[in-house]
Amino acid sequence: MTNNLSAVLSGAVAMASFATTLFFAKFWRQTSDVFFLLFALAFAIDTVSRVALGLTETSYELEPAFYVLRLAMFALIIVAITLKNRSR
């Protein structure tokens, strides 16, 4: 029961990350602001990570492959925020 609920919730988070990716990609196309591009890439990485986590037998999020993807995602968010605030 817990594994089924976890899989459903992981799928919901993956879908939300994918929708967020599309929103940020849309904003990037409208404004050509790198901030939105980096956020779109970050959420795309999160989507891939969540889908891969749901499709593999390994359901432990701290496996190195999943951890590196999540680390890259948060690094992109930090870079986007830093670049956005640097230009002011």
Coordinates of C-alpha atoms in Angstrom, one line a residue:
M1 CA 0.0 0.0 0.0
T2 CA 2.8 2.4 0.9
N3 CA 4.7 1.7 -2.3
N4 CA 1.6 2.2 -4.4
L5 CA 0.9 5.5 -2.7
S6 CA 4.6 6.6 -3.0
A7 CA 4.5 5.8 -6.8
V8 CA 1.3 7.8 -7.3
L9 CA 2.7 10.8 -5.4
S10 CA 6.0 10.5 -7.3
G11 CA 4.1 10.5 -10.6
A12 CA 2.1 13.6 -9.5
V13 CA 5.3 15.5 -8.6
A14 CA 6.8 14.5 -11.9
M15 CA 3.8 15.8 -13.7
A16 CA 3.9 19.0 -11.7
S17 CA 7.6 19.4 -12.6
F18 CA 6.9 18.9 -16.2
A19 CA 4.1 21.5 -16.2
T20 CA 6.4 23.9 -14.4
T21 CA 9.0 23.2 -17.1
L22 CA 6.6 24.2 -19.8
F23 CA 5.6 27.4 -18.0
F24 CA 9.2 28.5 -17.6
A25 CA 10.0 27.6 -21.2
K26 CA 7.0 29.7 -22.3
F27 CA 8.2 32.7 -20.3
W28 CA 11.7 32.2 -21.7
R29 CA 10.4 32.3 -25.3
Q30 CA 8.5 35.5 -24.5
T31 CA 11.3 37.3 -22.7
S32 CA 14.6 35.6 -23.7
D33 CA 15.6 35.9 -20.1
V34 CA 18.2 33.4 -19.1
F35 CA 16.6 33.2 -15.6
F36 CA 13.6 31.4 -17.1
L37 CA 15.7 29.1 -19.3
L38 CA 17.7 28.0 -16.3
F39 CA 14.6 27.3 -14.2
A40 CA 13.0 25.4 -17.1
L41 CA 16.2 23.3 -17.4
A42 CA 16.2 22.7 -13.6
F43 CA 12.6 21.5 -13.6
A44 CA 13.2 19.4 -16.7
I45 CA 16.0 17.6 -14.8
D46 CA 13.6 17.1 -11.9
T47 CA 11.1 15.6 -14.2
V48 CA 13.6 13.2 -15.7
S49 CA 14.8 12.3 -12.2
R50 CA 11.4 11.6 -10.9
V51 CA 10.3 9.6 -13.9
A52 CA 13.6 7.5 -13.7
L53 CA 13.1 7.0 -10.0
G54 CA 9.5 5.7 -10.7
L55 CA 10.5 3.4 -13.5
T56 CA 13.5 1.8 -11.9
E57 CA 13.5 -0.9 -9.3
T58 CA 15.6 1.3 -7.1
S59 CA 13.2 3.5 -5.1
Y60 CA 15.9 5.0 -2.8
E61 CA 16.3 8.7 -3.7
L62 CA 19.8 9.0 -2.3
E63 CA 21.3 6.7 -5.0
P64 CA 24.2 8.6 -6.5
A65 CA 22.6 8.9 -10.0
F66 CA 19.4 10.4 -8.6
Y67 CA 21.3 12.5 -6.1
V68 CA 23.6 14.0 -8.8
L69 CA 20.5 14.9 -10.9
R70 CA 18.9 16.6 -8.0
L71 CA 22.2 18.4 -7.1
A72 CA 22.4 19.7 -10.8
M73 CA 18.8 20.9 -10.5
F74 CA 19.5 22.9 -7.4
A75 CA 22.8 24.2 -8.8
L76 CA 20.9 25.6 -11.8
I77 CA 18.4 27.3 -9.6
I78 CA 21.2 28.9 -7.5
V79 CA 23.0 30.0 -10.7
A80 CA 19.8 31.5 -12.1
I81 CA 19.1 33.5 -8.9
T82 CA 22.7 34.7 -8.7
L83 CA 22.7 35.8 -12.3
K84 CA 19.4 37.6 -11.9
N85 CA 20.5 39.5 -8.9
R86 CA 24.0 40.2 -10.2
S87 CA 22.7 42.4 -13.0
R88 CA 21.1 44.9 -10.6

